[in-house]
Coordinates of C-alpha atoms in Angstrom, one line a residue:
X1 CA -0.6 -26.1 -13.1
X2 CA -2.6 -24.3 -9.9
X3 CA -0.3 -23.7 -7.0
X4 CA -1.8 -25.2 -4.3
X5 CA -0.6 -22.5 -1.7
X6 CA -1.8 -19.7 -3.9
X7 CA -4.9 -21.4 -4.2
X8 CA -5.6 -22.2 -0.3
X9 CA -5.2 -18.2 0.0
X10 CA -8.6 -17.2 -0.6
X11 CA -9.9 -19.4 1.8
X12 CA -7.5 -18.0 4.6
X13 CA -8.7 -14.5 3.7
X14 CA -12.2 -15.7 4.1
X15 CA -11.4 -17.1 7.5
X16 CA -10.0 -14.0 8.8
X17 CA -12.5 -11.8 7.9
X18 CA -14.9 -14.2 9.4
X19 CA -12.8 -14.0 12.3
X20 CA -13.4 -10.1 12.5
X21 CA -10.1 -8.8 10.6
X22 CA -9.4 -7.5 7.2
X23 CA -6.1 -5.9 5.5
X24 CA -5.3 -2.5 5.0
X25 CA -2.4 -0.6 3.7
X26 CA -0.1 2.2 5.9
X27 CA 2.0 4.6 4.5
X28 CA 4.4 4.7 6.7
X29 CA 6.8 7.1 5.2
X30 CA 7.1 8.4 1.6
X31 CA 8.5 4.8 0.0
X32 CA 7.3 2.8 2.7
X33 CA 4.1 1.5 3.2
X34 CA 3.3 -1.7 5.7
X35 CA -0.1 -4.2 4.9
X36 CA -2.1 -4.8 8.4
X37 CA -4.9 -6.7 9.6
X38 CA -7.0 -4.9 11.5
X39 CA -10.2 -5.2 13.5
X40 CA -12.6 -4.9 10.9
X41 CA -15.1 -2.3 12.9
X42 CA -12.3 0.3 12.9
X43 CA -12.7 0.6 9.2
X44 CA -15.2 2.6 7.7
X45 CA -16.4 1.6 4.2
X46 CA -14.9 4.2 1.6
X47 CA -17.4 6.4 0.1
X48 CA -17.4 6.7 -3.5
X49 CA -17.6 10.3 -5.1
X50 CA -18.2 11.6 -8.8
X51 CA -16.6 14.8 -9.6
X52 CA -18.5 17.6 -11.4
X53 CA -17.6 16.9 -14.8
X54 CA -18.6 13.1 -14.1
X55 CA -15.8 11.9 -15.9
X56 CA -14.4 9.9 -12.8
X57 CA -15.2 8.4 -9.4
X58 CA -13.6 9.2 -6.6
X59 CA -12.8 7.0 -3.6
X60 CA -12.2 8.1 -0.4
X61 CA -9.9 6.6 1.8
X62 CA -11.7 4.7 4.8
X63 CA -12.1 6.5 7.9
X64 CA -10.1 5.0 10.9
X65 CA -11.3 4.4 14.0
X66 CA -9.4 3.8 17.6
X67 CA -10.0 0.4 18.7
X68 CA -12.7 -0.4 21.5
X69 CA -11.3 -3.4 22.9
X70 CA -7.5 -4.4 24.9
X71 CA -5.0 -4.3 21.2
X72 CA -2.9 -7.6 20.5
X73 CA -0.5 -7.1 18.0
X74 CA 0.6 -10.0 16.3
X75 CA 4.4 -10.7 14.4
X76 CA 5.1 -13.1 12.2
X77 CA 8.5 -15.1 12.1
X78 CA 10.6 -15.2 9.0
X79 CA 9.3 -17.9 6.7
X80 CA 5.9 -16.7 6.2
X81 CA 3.7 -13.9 6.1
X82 CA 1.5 -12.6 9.0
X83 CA -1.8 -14.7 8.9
X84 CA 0.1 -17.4 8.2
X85 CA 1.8 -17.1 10.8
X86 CA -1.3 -17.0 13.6
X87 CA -3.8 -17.9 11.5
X88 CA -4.9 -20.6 14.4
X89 CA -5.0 -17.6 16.8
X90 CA -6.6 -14.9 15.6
X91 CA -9.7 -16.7 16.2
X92 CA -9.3 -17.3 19.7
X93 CA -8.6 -13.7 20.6
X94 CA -11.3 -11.6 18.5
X95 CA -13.7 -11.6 20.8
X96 CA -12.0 -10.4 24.0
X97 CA -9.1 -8.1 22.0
X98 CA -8.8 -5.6 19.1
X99 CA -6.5 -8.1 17.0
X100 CA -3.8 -6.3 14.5
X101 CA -1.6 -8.2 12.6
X102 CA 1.3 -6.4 10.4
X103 CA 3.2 -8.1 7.5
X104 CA 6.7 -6.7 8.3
X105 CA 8.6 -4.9 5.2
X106 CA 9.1 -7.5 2.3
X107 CA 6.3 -9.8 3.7
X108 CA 2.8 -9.6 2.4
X109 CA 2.7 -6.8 0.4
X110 CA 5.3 -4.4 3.0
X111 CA 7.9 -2.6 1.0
X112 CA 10.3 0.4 1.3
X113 CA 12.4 2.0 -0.5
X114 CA 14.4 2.7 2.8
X115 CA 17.7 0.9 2.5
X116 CA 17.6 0.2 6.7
X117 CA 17.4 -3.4 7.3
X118 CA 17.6 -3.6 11.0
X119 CA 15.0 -4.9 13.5
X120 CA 14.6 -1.4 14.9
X121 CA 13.9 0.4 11.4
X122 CA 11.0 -2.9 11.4
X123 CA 10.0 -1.5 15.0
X124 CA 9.8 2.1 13.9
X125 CA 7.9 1.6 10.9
X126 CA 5.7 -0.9 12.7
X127 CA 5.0 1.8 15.6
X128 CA 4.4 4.6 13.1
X129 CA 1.8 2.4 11.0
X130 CA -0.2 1.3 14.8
X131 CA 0.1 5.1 15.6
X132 CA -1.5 6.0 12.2
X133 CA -4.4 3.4 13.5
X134 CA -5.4 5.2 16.5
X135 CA -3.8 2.7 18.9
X136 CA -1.8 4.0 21.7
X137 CA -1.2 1.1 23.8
X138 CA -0.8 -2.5 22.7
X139 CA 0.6 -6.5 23.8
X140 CA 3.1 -7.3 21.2
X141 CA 3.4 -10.8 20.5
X142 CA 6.4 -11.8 18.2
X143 CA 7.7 -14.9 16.9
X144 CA 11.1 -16.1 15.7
X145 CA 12.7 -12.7 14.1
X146 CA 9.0 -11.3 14.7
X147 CA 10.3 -11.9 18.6
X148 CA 13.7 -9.3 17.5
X149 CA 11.3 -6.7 16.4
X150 CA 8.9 -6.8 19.3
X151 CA 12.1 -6.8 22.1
X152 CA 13.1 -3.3 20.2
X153 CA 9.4 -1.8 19.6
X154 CA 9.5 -2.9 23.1
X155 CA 12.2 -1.1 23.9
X156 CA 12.0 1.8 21.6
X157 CA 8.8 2.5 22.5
X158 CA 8.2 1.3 26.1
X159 CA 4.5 3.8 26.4
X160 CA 3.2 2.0 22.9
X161 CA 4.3 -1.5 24.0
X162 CA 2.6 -2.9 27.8
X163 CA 3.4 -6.0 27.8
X164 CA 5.3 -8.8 25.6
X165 CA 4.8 -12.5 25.0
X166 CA 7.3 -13.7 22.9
X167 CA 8.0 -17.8 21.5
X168 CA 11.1 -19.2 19.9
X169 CA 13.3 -15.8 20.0
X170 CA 16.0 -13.9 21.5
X171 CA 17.1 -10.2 22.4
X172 CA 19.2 -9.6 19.9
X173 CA 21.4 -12.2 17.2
X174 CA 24.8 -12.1 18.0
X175 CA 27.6 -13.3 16.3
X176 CA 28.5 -15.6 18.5
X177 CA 24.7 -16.9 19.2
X178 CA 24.7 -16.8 15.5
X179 CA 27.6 -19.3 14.6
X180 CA 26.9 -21.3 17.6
X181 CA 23.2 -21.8 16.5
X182 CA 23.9 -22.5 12.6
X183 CA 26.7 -24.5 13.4
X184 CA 24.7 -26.9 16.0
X185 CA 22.1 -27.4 13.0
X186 CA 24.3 -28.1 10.4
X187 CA 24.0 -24.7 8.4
X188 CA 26.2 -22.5 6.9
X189 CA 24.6 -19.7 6.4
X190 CA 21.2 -17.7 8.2
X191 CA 20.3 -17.7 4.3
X192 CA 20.8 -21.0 3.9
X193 CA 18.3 -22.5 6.4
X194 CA 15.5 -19.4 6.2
X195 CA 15.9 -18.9 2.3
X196 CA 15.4 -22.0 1.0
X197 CA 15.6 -22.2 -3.1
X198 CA 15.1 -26.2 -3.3
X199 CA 12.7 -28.8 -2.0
X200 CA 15.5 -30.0 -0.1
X201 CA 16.2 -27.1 1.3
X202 CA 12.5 -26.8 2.7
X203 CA 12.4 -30.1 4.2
X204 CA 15.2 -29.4 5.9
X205 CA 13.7 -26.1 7.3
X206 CA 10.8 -28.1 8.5
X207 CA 12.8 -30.9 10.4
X208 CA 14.7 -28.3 12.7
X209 CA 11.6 -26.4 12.9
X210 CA 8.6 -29.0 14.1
X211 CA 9.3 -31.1 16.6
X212 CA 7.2 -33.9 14.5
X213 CA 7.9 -35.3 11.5
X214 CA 5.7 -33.8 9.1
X215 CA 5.5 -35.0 5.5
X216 CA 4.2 -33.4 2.8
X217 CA 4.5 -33.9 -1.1
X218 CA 7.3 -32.2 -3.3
X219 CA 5.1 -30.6 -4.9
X220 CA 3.4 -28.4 -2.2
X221 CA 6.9 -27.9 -0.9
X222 CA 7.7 -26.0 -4.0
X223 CA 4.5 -24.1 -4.3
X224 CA 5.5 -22.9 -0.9
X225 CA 8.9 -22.1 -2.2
X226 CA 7.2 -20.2 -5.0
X227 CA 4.6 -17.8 -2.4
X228 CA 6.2 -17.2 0.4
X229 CA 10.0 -17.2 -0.5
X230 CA 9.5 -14.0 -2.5
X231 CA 11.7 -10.5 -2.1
X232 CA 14.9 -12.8 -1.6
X233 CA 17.3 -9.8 -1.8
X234 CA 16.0 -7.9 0.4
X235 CA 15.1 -10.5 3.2
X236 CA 18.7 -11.8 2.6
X237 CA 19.6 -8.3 3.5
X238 CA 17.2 -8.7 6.5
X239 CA 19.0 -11.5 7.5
X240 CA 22.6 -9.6 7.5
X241 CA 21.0 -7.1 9.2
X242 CA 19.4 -8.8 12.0
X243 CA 23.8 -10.2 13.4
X244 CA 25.2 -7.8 16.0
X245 CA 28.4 -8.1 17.6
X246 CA 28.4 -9.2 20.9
X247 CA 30.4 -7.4 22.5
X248 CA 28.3 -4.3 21.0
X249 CA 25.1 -6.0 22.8
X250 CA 23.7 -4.3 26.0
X251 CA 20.8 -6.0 28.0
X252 CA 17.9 -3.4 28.2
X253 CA 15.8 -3.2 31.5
X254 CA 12.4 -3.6 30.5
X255 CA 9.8 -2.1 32.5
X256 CA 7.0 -4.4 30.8
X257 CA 5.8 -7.8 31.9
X258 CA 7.7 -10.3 29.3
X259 CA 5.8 -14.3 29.2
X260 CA 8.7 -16.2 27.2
X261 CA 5.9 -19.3 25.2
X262 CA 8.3 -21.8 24.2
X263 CA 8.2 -25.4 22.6
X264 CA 10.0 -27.3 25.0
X265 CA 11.5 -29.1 22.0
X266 CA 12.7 -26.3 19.9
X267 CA 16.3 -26.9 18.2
X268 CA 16.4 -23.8 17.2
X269 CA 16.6 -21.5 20.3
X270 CA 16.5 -24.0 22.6
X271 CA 14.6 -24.0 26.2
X272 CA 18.0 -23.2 27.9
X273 CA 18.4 -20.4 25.5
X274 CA 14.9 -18.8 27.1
X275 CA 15.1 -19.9 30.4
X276 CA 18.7 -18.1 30.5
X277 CA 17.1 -15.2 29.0
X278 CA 14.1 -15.5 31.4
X279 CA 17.5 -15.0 34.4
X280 CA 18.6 -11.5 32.0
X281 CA 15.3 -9.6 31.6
X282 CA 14.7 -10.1 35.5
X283 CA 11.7 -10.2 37.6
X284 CA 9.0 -8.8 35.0
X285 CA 9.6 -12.2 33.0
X286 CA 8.1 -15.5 33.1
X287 CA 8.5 -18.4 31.6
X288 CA 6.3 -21.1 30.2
X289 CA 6.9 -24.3 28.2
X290 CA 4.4 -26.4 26.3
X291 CA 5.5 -30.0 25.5
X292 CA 5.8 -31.9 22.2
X293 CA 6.8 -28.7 20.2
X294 CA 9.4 -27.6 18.7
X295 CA 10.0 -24.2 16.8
X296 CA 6.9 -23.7 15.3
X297 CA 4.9 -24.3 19.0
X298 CA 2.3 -22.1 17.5
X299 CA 1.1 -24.3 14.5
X300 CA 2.6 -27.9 16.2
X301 CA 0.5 -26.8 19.3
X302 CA -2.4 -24.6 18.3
X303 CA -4.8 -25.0 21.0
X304 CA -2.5 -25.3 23.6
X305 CA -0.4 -22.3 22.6
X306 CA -3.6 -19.9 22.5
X307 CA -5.0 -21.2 25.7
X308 CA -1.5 -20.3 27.4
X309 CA -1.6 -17.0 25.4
X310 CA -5.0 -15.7 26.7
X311 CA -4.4 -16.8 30.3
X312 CA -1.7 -14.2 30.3
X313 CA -3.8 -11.8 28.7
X314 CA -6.3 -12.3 31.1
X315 CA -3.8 -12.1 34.0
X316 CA -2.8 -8.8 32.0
X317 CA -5.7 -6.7 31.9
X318 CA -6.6 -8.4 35.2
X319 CA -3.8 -6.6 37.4
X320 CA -4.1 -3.5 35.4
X321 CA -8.0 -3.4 36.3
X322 CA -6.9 -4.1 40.1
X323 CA -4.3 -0.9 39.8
X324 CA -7.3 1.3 38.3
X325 CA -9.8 0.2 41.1
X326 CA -7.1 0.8 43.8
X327 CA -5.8 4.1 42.5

């Protein structure tokens, strides 16, 4: 029987490349290479070569070029891959902004052979691949765990990274945020709500996560199971990775602007989670909540989330173009 997620894959594909990105593989490392879409006119078409015996053809690997346009770099959450993930705004930013969007190691394709599981071995790699691209300076906007990467490429790499925009995420998972959070869902484990292995199990990832109730068959519940729950060691070990101590955590002062995009009905990291956050990372951070959305304020709220994202794009490039004019 077709798998009806499989199936609608194709068709995404198509609709990104319409939308002016296609995928291409990094090596990061020796063992570790990362899948990104990238602005399709910074790829070259590979040129194909016979050898002088003619016994073979030869491809070349596409030539890279450095983007011509403002770079958005956009990170997925934990349940699904990149284009899933902002497949409802990658369309809305093309024209304006060099759009790039990674599948983070053991998503889409993204492996190592690295046995690091931390947030910051996701930022480093994630760094090294956009470095590899030619881009120098970039907006990262993360979601959910995607949020925990882009705080430490962020903060790893505060040159790279100019500004952040970040939805349904926090600094760092602590212990104590950890066992507060599962506990006030009704979850024993990280692994039990974001690794799913039943239908039951997905449901029940979708109620916390959407602030409506959204129905869908059992059976598209388990082709979803059957895509996008793939590499379940590993993202397990993700998950056990991603818990620090508290009393370990440390604040850093960011020098870039931060816009916190919530769902004002998220159960997950609720809007007094962000708004308390908004009170830690200081005066570079601002806040903004979009009604009638929960978690997944991206895909509950399409048009409303990329109309919020641009206009603090806009605002952006709009001071840095006052600074240049002034200096």
């Amino acid at each position: 029987m077709v798998n009806l997620v499989a199936a609608q894959k194709p068709l995404l594909h198509g609709l990104m490349k319409m939308a002016g990105i296609i995928p291409h593989a990094v090596e990061i490392d020796s063992g570790t290479a990362m899948n990104i879409w990238v602005p399709s006119e910074t790829l070259s078409k590979p040129k194909k070569k016979s050898n002088k015996k003619k016994t073979a053809t030869i491809i070349e690997e596409p030539l890279i070029k450095p983007p011509s346009k403002p770079v958005v770099v956009l990170v997925h959450g934990f349940a699904a891959e990149g284009i899933v993930t902002w497949q409802f705004q990658v369309g809305s930013l093309t024209k304006k902004y060099s759009v790039y969007v990674p599948d983070l190691l053991f998503f889409g394709g993204s492996f190592t052979d690295n046995p690091d599981r931390s947030p910051a071995f996701q930022a480093e790699c994630l760094a090294k691949g956009l470095r590899k691209l030619g881009i120098e300076r970039c907006t990262v906007v993360g979601f959910s765990y995607g949020g925990m990467v882009a705080f430490k490429m962020a903060e790893m790499y505060p040159r790279m990274v100019e500004a952040l925009v970040v939805s349904g995420s926090i600094l760092a998972m602590t212990d104590s945020i950890s066992a507060a959070t599962l506990e006030g869902l009704g979850f024993s484990s990280s692994s039990e709500l974001l690794l799913p292995t039943s239908v039951k199990g997905c449901k029940a990832l979708l109620k916390v996560a959407a602030h409506k109730k959204l129905w869908f068959p059992d059976r598209l519940h388990k082709d979803f199971l059957e895509v996008m729950f793939n590499n379940r060691k590993e993202r397990g070990e993700l998950l056990e990775g991603l818990v620090v101590s508290t009393k370990d955590t440390n604040i850093p002062k960011f020098p870039q602007r931060i816009h916190l995009l919530w769902g004002e009905q998220d159960q997950i990291f609720k809007m007094e989670h962000a708004q308390d956050m908004k009170g830690q990372l200081g005066e570079n951070a601002t806040f903004e909540g979009i009604k009638k959305a929960g978690h997944l304020v991206h895909l509950e709220r399409p048009c409303v989330y990329s109309r919020c994202l641009n206009r603090f794009l806009a605002s952006l490039h709009e001071a840095n173009n006052e600074t240049a004019a002034s200096a």
